[in-house]
mmCIF file with all atom_site columns, C-alpha atoms and ligand atoms in Angstrom:
data_model
loop_
_atom_site.group_PDB
_atom_site.id
_atom_site.type_symbol
_atom_site.label_atom_id
_atom_site.label_alt_id
_atom_site.label_comp_id
_atom_site.label_asym_id
_atom_site.label_entity_id
_atom_site.label_seq_id
_atom_site.pdbx_PDB_ins_code
_atom_site.Cartn_x
_atom_site.Cartn_y
_atom_site.Cartn_z
_atom_site.occupancy
_atom_site.B_iso_or_equiv
_atom_site.pdbx_formal_charge
_atom_site.auth_seq_id
_atom_site.auth_comp_id
_atom_site.auth_asym_id
_atom_site.auth_atom_id
_atom_site.pdbx_PDB_model_num
ATOM   1   C  CA  . UNK A 1 1   ? 48.464 -66.750 -35.014 1.00 0.00 ? 58  UNK A CA  1
ATOM   2   C  CA  . UNK A 1 2   ? 47.327 -63.315 -33.848 1.00 0.00 ? 59  UNK A CA  1
ATOM   3   C  CA  . UNK A 1 3   ? 49.647 -60.432 -34.669 1.00 0.00 ? 60  UNK A CA  1
ATOM   4   C  CA  . UNK A 1 4   ? 51.276 -58.545 -31.814 1.00 0.00 ? 61  UNK A CA  1
ATOM   5   C  CA  . UNK A 1 5   ? 48.970 -55.644 -32.797 1.00 0.00 ? 62  UNK A CA  1
ATOM   6   C  CA  . UNK A 1 6   ? 45.868 -57.794 -32.194 1.00 0.00 ? 63  UNK A CA  1
ATOM   7   C  CA  . UNK A 1 7   ? 47.274 -59.228 -28.953 1.00 0.00 ? 64  UNK A CA  1
ATOM   8   C  CA  . UNK A 1 8   ? 47.879 -55.709 -27.655 1.00 0.00 ? 65  UNK A CA  1
ATOM   9   C  CA  . UNK A 1 9   ? 44.187 -54.999 -28.217 1.00 0.00 ? 66  UNK A CA  1
ATOM   10  C  CA  . UNK A 1 10  ? 44.068 -53.611 -31.767 1.00 0.00 ? 67  UNK A CA  1
ATOM   11  C  CA  . UNK A 1 11  ? 43.529 -50.029 -32.860 1.00 0.00 ? 68  UNK A CA  1
ATOM   12  C  CA  . UNK A 1 12  ? 41.844 -48.734 -29.687 1.00 0.00 ? 69  UNK A CA  1
ATOM   13  C  CA  . UNK A 1 13  ? 44.611 -50.044 -27.452 1.00 0.00 ? 70  UNK A CA  1
ATOM   14  C  CA  . UNK A 1 14  ? 47.366 -48.669 -29.679 1.00 0.00 ? 71  UNK A CA  1
ATOM   15  C  CA  . UNK A 1 15  ? 45.615 -45.270 -29.822 1.00 0.00 ? 72  UNK A CA  1
ATOM   16  C  CA  . UNK A 1 16  ? 45.406 -45.205 -26.013 1.00 0.00 ? 73  UNK A CA  1
ATOM   17  C  CA  . UNK A 1 17  ? 49.043 -46.254 -25.691 1.00 0.00 ? 74  UNK A CA  1
ATOM   18  C  CA  . UNK A 1 18  ? 50.216 -43.489 -28.046 1.00 0.00 ? 75  UNK A CA  1
ATOM   19  C  CA  . UNK A 1 19  ? 48.240 -40.814 -26.175 1.00 0.00 ? 76  UNK A CA  1
ATOM   20  C  CA  . UNK A 1 20  ? 49.564 -41.899 -22.788 1.00 0.00 ? 77  UNK A CA  1
ATOM   21  C  CA  . UNK A 1 21  ? 53.073 -42.313 -24.197 1.00 0.00 ? 78  UNK A CA  1
ATOM   22  C  CA  . UNK A 1 22  ? 53.178 -38.712 -25.395 1.00 0.00 ? 79  UNK A CA  1
ATOM   23  C  CA  . UNK A 1 23  ? 51.764 -37.359 -22.159 1.00 0.00 ? 80  UNK A CA  1
ATOM   24  C  CA  . UNK A 1 24  ? 54.657 -39.111 -20.449 1.00 0.00 ? 81  UNK A CA  1
ATOM   25  C  CA  . UNK A 1 25  ? 57.266 -37.887 -22.947 1.00 0.00 ? 82  UNK A CA  1
ATOM   26  C  CA  . UNK A 1 26  ? 56.092 -34.273 -22.722 1.00 0.00 ? 83  UNK A CA  1
ATOM   27  C  CA  . UNK A 1 27  ? 56.452 -34.409 -18.940 1.00 0.00 ? 84  UNK A CA  1
ATOM   28  C  CA  . UNK A 1 28  ? 59.899 -36.027 -19.096 1.00 0.00 ? 85  UNK A CA  1
ATOM   29  C  CA  . UNK A 1 29  ? 62.521 -33.354 -18.469 1.00 0.00 ? 86  UNK A CA  1
ATOM   30  C  CA  . UNK A 1 30  ? 65.220 -35.527 -20.073 1.00 0.00 ? 87  UNK A CA  1
ATOM   31  C  CA  . UNK A 1 31  ? 63.642 -35.345 -23.523 1.00 0.00 ? 88  UNK A CA  1
ATOM   32  C  CA  . UNK A 1 32  ? 60.746 -32.916 -23.774 1.00 0.00 ? 89  UNK A CA  1
ATOM   33  C  CA  . UNK A 1 33  ? 62.908 -30.161 -25.295 1.00 0.00 ? 90  UNK A CA  1
ATOM   34  C  CA  . UNK A 1 34  ? 63.020 -32.176 -28.546 1.00 0.00 ? 91  UNK A CA  1
ATOM   35  C  CA  . UNK A 1 35  ? 59.265 -31.847 -28.909 1.00 0.00 ? 92  UNK A CA  1
ATOM   36  C  CA  . UNK A 1 36  ? 59.026 -28.073 -28.574 1.00 0.00 ? 93  UNK A CA  1
ATOM   37  C  CA  . UNK A 1 37  ? 57.666 -26.634 -31.849 1.00 0.00 ? 94  UNK A CA  1
ATOM   38  C  CA  . UNK A 1 38  ? 56.545 -30.038 -33.120 1.00 0.00 ? 95  UNK A CA  1
ATOM   39  C  CA  . UNK A 1 39  ? 52.901 -30.214 -34.205 1.00 0.00 ? 96  UNK A CA  1
ATOM   40  C  CA  . UNK A 1 40  ? 51.786 -32.850 -31.681 1.00 0.00 ? 97  UNK A CA  1
ATOM   41  C  CA  . UNK A 1 41  ? 48.603 -33.789 -33.538 1.00 0.00 ? 98  UNK A CA  1
ATOM   42  C  CA  . UNK A 1 42  ? 50.685 -34.601 -36.596 1.00 0.00 ? 99  UNK A CA  1
ATOM   43  C  CA  . UNK A 1 43  ? 53.264 -36.366 -34.450 1.00 0.00 ? 100 UNK A CA  1
ATOM   44  C  CA  . UNK A 1 44  ? 50.600 -38.543 -32.808 1.00 0.00 ? 101 UNK A CA  1
ATOM   45  C  CA  . UNK A 1 45  ? 49.192 -39.530 -36.203 1.00 0.00 ? 102 UNK A CA  1
ATOM   46  C  CA  . UNK A 1 46  ? 52.644 -40.480 -37.454 1.00 0.00 ? 103 UNK A CA  1
ATOM   47  C  CA  . UNK A 1 47  ? 53.410 -42.407 -34.309 1.00 0.00 ? 104 UNK A CA  1
ATOM   48  C  CA  . UNK A 1 48  ? 50.145 -44.328 -34.450 1.00 0.00 ? 105 UNK A CA  1
ATOM   49  C  CA  . UNK A 1 49  ? 50.767 -45.319 -38.053 1.00 0.00 ? 106 UNK A CA  1
ATOM   50  C  CA  . UNK A 1 50  ? 54.308 -46.340 -37.219 1.00 0.00 ? 107 UNK A CA  1
ATOM   51  C  CA  . UNK A 1 51  ? 53.437 -48.336 -34.082 1.00 0.00 ? 108 UNK A CA  1
ATOM   52  C  CA  . UNK A 1 52  ? 50.558 -50.050 -35.860 1.00 0.00 ? 109 UNK A CA  1
ATOM   53  C  CA  . UNK A 1 53  ? 53.028 -51.097 -38.527 1.00 0.00 ? 110 UNK A CA  1
ATOM   54  C  CA  . UNK A 1 54  ? 55.758 -52.389 -36.191 1.00 0.00 ? 111 UNK A CA  1
ATOM   55  C  CA  . UNK A 1 55  ? 53.103 -54.266 -34.207 1.00 0.00 ? 112 UNK A CA  1
ATOM   56  C  CA  . UNK A 1 56  ? 52.021 -56.036 -37.403 1.00 0.00 ? 113 UNK A CA  1
ATOM   57  C  CA  . UNK A 1 57  ? 48.629 -54.294 -37.692 1.00 0.00 ? 114 UNK A CA  1
ATOM   58  C  CA  . UNK A 1 58  ? 48.998 -52.821 -41.175 1.00 0.00 ? 115 UNK A CA  1
ATOM   59  C  CA  . UNK A 1 59  ? 50.774 -53.524 -44.432 1.00 0.00 ? 116 UNK A CA  1
ATOM   60  C  CA  . UNK A 1 60  ? 53.073 -50.554 -44.529 1.00 0.00 ? 117 UNK A CA  1
ATOM   61  C  CA  . UNK A 1 61  ? 54.164 -47.228 -43.214 1.00 0.00 ? 118 UNK A CA  1
ATOM   62  C  CA  . UNK A 1 62  ? 54.601 -44.462 -45.761 1.00 0.00 ? 119 UNK A CA  1
ATOM   63  C  CA  . UNK A 1 63  ? 56.149 -41.768 -43.604 1.00 0.00 ? 120 UNK A CA  1
ATOM   64  C  CA  . UNK A 1 64  ? 59.757 -40.669 -43.695 1.00 0.00 ? 121 UNK A CA  1
ATOM   65  C  CA  . UNK A 1 65  ? 62.400 -43.209 -42.707 1.00 0.00 ? 122 UNK A CA  1
ATOM   66  C  CA  . UNK A 1 66  ? 63.424 -43.140 -39.051 1.00 0.00 ? 123 UNK A CA  1
ATOM   67  C  CA  . UNK A 1 67  ? 66.818 -41.882 -40.202 1.00 0.00 ? 124 UNK A CA  1
ATOM   68  C  CA  . UNK A 1 68  ? 65.373 -38.903 -42.065 1.00 0.00 ? 125 UNK A CA  1
ATOM   69  C  CA  . UNK A 1 69  ? 62.707 -38.170 -39.453 1.00 0.00 ? 126 UNK A CA  1
ATOM   70  C  CA  . UNK A 1 70  ? 65.367 -37.676 -36.752 1.00 0.00 ? 127 UNK A CA  1
ATOM   71  C  CA  . UNK A 1 71  ? 68.245 -36.255 -38.780 1.00 0.00 ? 128 UNK A CA  1
ATOM   72  C  CA  . UNK A 1 72  ? 67.565 -32.638 -37.773 1.00 0.00 ? 129 UNK A CA  1
ATOM   73  C  CA  . UNK A 1 73  ? 67.296 -33.642 -34.110 1.00 0.00 ? 130 UNK A CA  1
ATOM   74  C  CA  . UNK A 1 74  ? 70.713 -35.325 -34.213 1.00 0.00 ? 131 UNK A CA  1
ATOM   75  C  CA  . UNK A 1 75  ? 72.447 -32.575 -36.179 1.00 0.00 ? 132 UNK A CA  1
ATOM   76  C  CA  . UNK A 1 76  ? 70.899 -29.512 -34.590 1.00 0.00 ? 133 UNK A CA  1
ATOM   77  C  CA  . UNK A 1 77  ? 69.649 -30.578 -31.155 1.00 0.00 ? 134 UNK A CA  1
ATOM   78  C  CA  . UNK A 1 78  ? 72.154 -33.173 -29.941 1.00 0.00 ? 135 UNK A CA  1
ATOM   79  C  CA  . UNK A 1 79  ? 69.891 -36.227 -29.977 1.00 0.00 ? 136 UNK A CA  1
ATOM   80  C  CA  . UNK A 1 80  ? 71.929 -39.179 -28.653 1.00 0.00 ? 137 UNK A CA  1
ATOM   81  C  CA  . UNK A 1 81  ? 71.883 -42.569 -26.982 1.00 0.00 ? 138 UNK A CA  1
ATOM   82  C  CA  . UNK A 1 82  ? 70.628 -41.475 -23.549 1.00 0.00 ? 139 UNK A CA  1
ATOM   83  C  CA  . UNK A 1 83  ? 67.590 -39.809 -25.151 1.00 0.00 ? 140 UNK A CA  1
ATOM   84  C  CA  . UNK A 1 84  ? 66.757 -42.927 -27.137 1.00 0.00 ? 141 UNK A CA  1
ATOM   85  C  CA  . UNK A 1 85  ? 66.941 -44.982 -23.929 1.00 0.00 ? 142 UNK A CA  1
ATOM   86  C  CA  . UNK A 1 86  ? 64.651 -42.502 -22.150 1.00 0.00 ? 143 UNK A CA  1
ATOM   87  C  CA  . UNK A 1 87  ? 62.042 -42.825 -24.908 1.00 0.00 ? 144 UNK A CA  1
ATOM   88  C  CA  . UNK A 1 88  ? 62.162 -46.615 -24.685 1.00 0.00 ? 145 UNK A CA  1
ATOM   89  C  CA  . UNK A 1 89  ? 61.793 -46.405 -20.892 1.00 0.00 ? 146 UNK A CA  1
ATOM   90  C  CA  . UNK A 1 90  ? 58.743 -44.140 -21.283 1.00 0.00 ? 147 UNK A CA  1
ATOM   91  C  CA  . UNK A 1 91  ? 57.232 -46.557 -23.805 1.00 0.00 ? 148 UNK A CA  1
ATOM   92  C  CA  . UNK A 1 92  ? 57.671 -49.534 -21.448 1.00 0.00 ? 149 UNK A CA  1
ATOM   93  C  CA  . UNK A 1 93  ? 56.254 -47.608 -18.464 1.00 0.00 ? 150 UNK A CA  1
ATOM   94  C  CA  . UNK A 1 94  ? 53.258 -46.614 -20.603 1.00 0.00 ? 151 UNK A CA  1
ATOM   95  C  CA  . UNK A 1 95  ? 52.538 -50.188 -21.626 1.00 0.00 ? 152 UNK A CA  1
ATOM   96  C  CA  . UNK A 1 96  ? 52.802 -51.277 -17.968 1.00 0.00 ? 153 UNK A CA  1
ATOM   97  C  CA  . UNK A 1 97  ? 50.464 -48.456 -16.952 1.00 0.00 ? 154 UNK A CA  1
ATOM   98  C  CA  . UNK A 1 98  ? 47.750 -49.616 -19.368 1.00 0.00 ? 155 UNK A CA  1
ATOM   99  C  CA  . UNK A 1 99  ? 48.080 -53.228 -18.238 1.00 0.00 ? 156 UNK A CA  1
ATOM   100 C  CA  . UNK A 1 100 ? 49.917 -54.872 -21.132 1.00 0.00 ? 157 UNK A CA  1
ATOM   101 C  CA  . UNK A 1 101 ? 51.382 -58.202 -19.946 1.00 0.00 ? 158 UNK A CA  1
ATOM   102 C  CA  . UNK A 1 102 ? 55.171 -58.341 -19.475 1.00 0.00 ? 159 UNK A CA  1
ATOM   103 C  CA  . UNK A 1 103 ? 55.568 -60.951 -22.194 1.00 0.00 ? 160 UNK A CA  1
ATOM   104 C  CA  . UNK A 1 104 ? 54.027 -58.631 -24.801 1.00 0.00 ? 161 UNK A CA  1
ATOM   105 C  CA  . UNK A 1 105 ? 56.038 -55.664 -23.530 1.00 0.00 ? 162 UNK A CA  1
ATOM   106 C  CA  . UNK A 1 106 ? 59.131 -57.769 -24.088 1.00 0.00 ? 163 UNK A CA  1
ATOM   107 C  CA  . UNK A 1 107 ? 58.120 -58.353 -27.693 1.00 0.00 ? 164 UNK A CA  1
ATOM   108 C  CA  . UNK A 1 108 ? 57.518 -54.643 -28.275 1.00 0.00 ? 165 UNK A CA  1
ATOM   109 C  CA  . UNK A 1 109 ? 60.985 -54.014 -26.851 1.00 0.00 ? 166 UNK A CA  1
ATOM   110 C  CA  . UNK A 1 110 ? 62.488 -56.539 -29.227 1.00 0.00 ? 167 UNK A CA  1
ATOM   111 C  CA  . UNK A 1 111 ? 61.157 -54.455 -32.119 1.00 0.00 ? 168 UNK A CA  1
ATOM   112 C  CA  . UNK A 1 112 ? 61.746 -50.919 -30.834 1.00 0.00 ? 169 UNK A CA  1
ATOM   113 C  CA  . UNK A 1 113 ? 64.855 -51.361 -28.693 1.00 0.00 ? 170 UNK A CA  1
ATOM   114 C  CA  . UNK A 1 114 ? 67.268 -52.881 -31.192 1.00 0.00 ? 171 UNK A CA  1
ATOM   115 C  CA  . UNK A 1 115 ? 70.743 -51.827 -32.274 1.00 0.00 ? 172 UNK A CA  1
ATOM   116 C  CA  . UNK A 1 116 ? 69.515 -51.318 -35.847 1.00 0.00 ? 173 UNK A CA  1
ATOM   117 C  CA  . UNK A 1 117 ? 66.600 -49.099 -34.822 1.00 0.00 ? 174 UNK A CA  1
ATOM   118 C  CA  . UNK A 1 118 ? 68.815 -47.104 -32.490 1.00 0.00 ? 175 UNK A CA  1
ATOM   119 C  CA  . UNK A 1 119 ? 71.425 -46.569 -35.221 1.00 0.00 ? 176 UNK A CA  1
ATOM   120 C  CA  . UNK A 1 120 ? 68.716 -45.458 -37.657 1.00 0.00 ? 177 UNK A CA  1
ATOM   121 C  CA  . UNK A 1 121 ? 67.186 -42.952 -35.231 1.00 0.00 ? 178 UNK A CA  1
ATOM   122 C  CA  . UNK A 1 122 ? 70.600 -41.608 -34.145 1.00 0.00 ? 179 UNK A CA  1
ATOM   123 C  CA  . UNK A 1 123 ? 71.833 -41.394 -37.774 1.00 0.00 ? 180 UNK A CA  1
ATOM   124 C  CA  . UNK A 1 124 ? 74.884 -43.568 -37.054 1.00 0.00 ? 181 UNK A CA  1
HETATM 125 C  C1  . HEM B 2 .   ? 62.370 -46.430 -31.257 1.00 0.00 ? 137 HEM B C1  1
HETATM 126 C  C2  . HEM B 2 .   ? 62.615 -45.119 -31.321 1.00 0.00 ? 137 HEM B C2  1
HETATM 127 C  C3  . HEM B 2 .   ? 61.825 -44.121 -32.152 1.00 0.00 ? 137 HEM B C3  1
HETATM 128 C  C4  . HEM B 2 .   ? 60.843 -44.347 -33.074 1.00 0.00 ? 137 HEM B C4  1
HETATM 129 C  C5  . HEM B 2 .   ? 60.274 -45.666 -33.568 1.00 0.00 ? 137 HEM B C5  1
HETATM 130 C  C6  . HEM B 2 .   ? 60.412 -43.031 -33.548 1.00 0.00 ? 137 HEM B C6  1
HETATM 131 C  C7  . HEM B 2 .   ? 59.446 -42.814 -34.538 1.00 0.00 ? 137 HEM B C7  1
HETATM 132 C  C8  . HEM B 2 .   ? 59.177 -41.603 -35.126 1.00 0.00 ? 137 HEM B C8  1
HETATM 133 C  C9  . HEM B 2 .   ? 58.319 -41.396 -36.267 1.00 0.00 ? 137 HEM B C9  1
HETATM 134 C  C10 . HEM B 2 .   ? 57.560 -42.496 -37.017 1.00 0.00 ? 137 HEM B C10 1
HETATM 135 C  C11 . HEM B 2 .   ? 58.327 -40.071 -36.561 1.00 0.00 ? 137 HEM B C11 1
HETATM 136 C  C12 . HEM B 2 .   ? 57.546 -39.340 -37.647 1.00 0.00 ? 137 HEM B C12 1
HETATM 137 C  C13 . HEM B 2 .   ? 58.188 -39.536 -38.987 1.00 0.00 ? 137 HEM B C13 1
HETATM 138 C  C14 . HEM B 2 .   ? 57.487 -38.750 -40.060 1.00 0.00 ? 137 HEM B C14 1
HETATM 139 O  O1  . HEM B 2 .   ? 57.364 -37.510 -39.946 1.00 0.00 ? 137 HEM B O1  1
HETATM 140 O  O2  . HEM B 2 .   ? 57.057 -39.340 -41.046 1.00 0.00 ? 137 HEM B O2  1
HETATM 141 C  C15 . HEM B 2 .   ? 59.172 -39.440 -35.570 1.00 0.00 ? 137 HEM B C15 1
HETATM 142 C  C16 . HEM B 2 .   ? 59.437 -38.090 -35.528 1.00 0.00 ? 137 HEM B C16 1
HETATM 143 C  C17 . HEM B 2 .   ? 60.015 -37.473 -34.432 1.00 0.00 ? 137 HEM B C17 1
HETATM 144 N  N1  . HEM B 2 .   ? 60.651 -38.092 -33.391 1.00 0.00 ? 137 HEM B N1  1
HETATM 145 FE FE1 . HEM B 2 .   ? 60.882 -40.064 -33.138 1.00 0.00 ? 137 HEM B FE1 1
HETATM 146 N  N2  . HEM B 2 .   ? 61.111 -42.071 -32.892 1.00 0.00 ? 137 HEM B N2  1
HETATM 147 C  C18 . HEM B 2 .   ? 61.986 -42.689 -32.028 1.00 0.00 ? 137 HEM B C18 1
HETATM 148 C  C19 . HEM B 2 .   ? 62.877 -42.066 -31.175 1.00 0.00 ? 137 HEM B C19 1
HETATM 149 C  C20 . HEM B 2 .   ? 62.870 -40.723 -30.900 1.00 0.00 ? 137 HEM B C20 1
HETATM 150 C  C21 . HEM B 2 .   ? 63.653 -40.070 -29.873 1.00 0.00 ? 137 HEM B C21 1
HETATM 151 C  C22 . HEM B 2 .   ? 64.657 -40.795 -28.964 1.00 0.00 ? 137 HEM B C22 1
HETATM 152 C  C23 . HEM B 2 .   ? 63.304 -38.743 -29.884 1.00 0.00 ? 137 HEM B C23 1
HETATM 153 C  C24 . HEM B 2 .   ? 63.766 -37.611 -28.999 1.00 0.00 ? 137 HEM B C24 1
HETATM 154 C  C25 . HEM B 2 .   ? 64.046 -37.754 -27.719 1.00 0.00 ? 137 HEM B C25 1
HETATM 155 C  C26 . HEM B 2 .   ? 62.338 -38.563 -30.954 1.00 0.00 ? 137 HEM B C26 1
HETATM 156 C  C27 . HEM B 2 .   ? 61.750 -37.380 -31.312 1.00 0.00 ? 137 HEM B C27 1
HETATM 157 C  C28 . HEM B 2 .   ? 61.039 -37.151 -32.475 1.00 0.00 ? 137 HEM B C28 1
HETATM 158 C  C29 . HEM B 2 .   ? 60.624 -35.834 -32.953 1.00 0.00 ? 137 HEM B C29 1
HETATM 159 C  C30 . HEM B 2 .   ? 60.831 -34.504 -32.227 1.00 0.00 ? 137 HEM B C30 1
HETATM 160 C  C31 . HEM B 2 .   ? 60.006 -36.030 -34.203 1.00 0.00 ? 137 HEM B C31 1
HETATM 161 C  C32 . HEM B 2 .   ? 59.411 -34.950 -35.126 1.00 0.00 ? 137 HEM B C32 1
HETATM 162 C  C33 . HEM B 2 .   ? 60.520 -34.465 -36.023 1.00 0.00 ? 137 HEM B C33 1
HETATM 163 C  C34 . HEM B 2 .   ? 60.045 -33.375 -36.982 1.00 0.00 ? 137 HEM B C34 1
HETATM 164 O  O3  . HEM B 2 .   ? 58.858 -33.307 -37.309 1.00 0.00 ? 137 HEM B O3  1
HETATM 165 O  O4  . HEM B 2 .   ? 60.923 -32.626 -37.431 1.00 0.00 ? 137 HEM B O4  1
HETATM 166 N  N3  . HEM B 2 .   ? 62.103 -39.781 -31.540 1.00 0.00 ? 137 HEM B N3  1
HETATM 167 N  N4  . HEM B 2 .   ? 59.673 -40.384 -34.723 1.00 0.00 ? 137 HEM B N4  1
#
């Protein structure tokens, strides 16, 4: 049984998705203020490692927990539910843009758009 990572097209496809995802996020007036002063090259590397992991393409992810990675954004910048939903929307639109089938997009959503993930990111 191929992993979701392989079905999405492996490393090249995930790299392309991350690049297009961030272009979309940085142009999204609802959320781009959170990314001011963030080293985007570092952010892209982190995001690739993380997405590869949640898509089942690697054994582990050794970055900070989602809770710790977003703690400052919640406490100092007002990160909340509507911003999480905007990021998920941008992710789905990106996957549609690069031609990922709806069924696979649904499975990505099942991983990223869960109550547990949302609570972690929002430090609830
Ligand atoms: C499913 C939802 C999300 C996932 C999986 C996710 C994933 C990540 C990961 C893996 C990192 C890097 C962690 C590290 O440094 O080791 C990160 C950092 C970051 N995320 Fe998210 N994120 C999510 C939602 C959001 C939302 C909703 C926003 C803002 C609208 C956001 C903004 C940021 C920013 C600005 C950083 C860099 C923080 C810093 O370096 O201080 N993320 N995220």
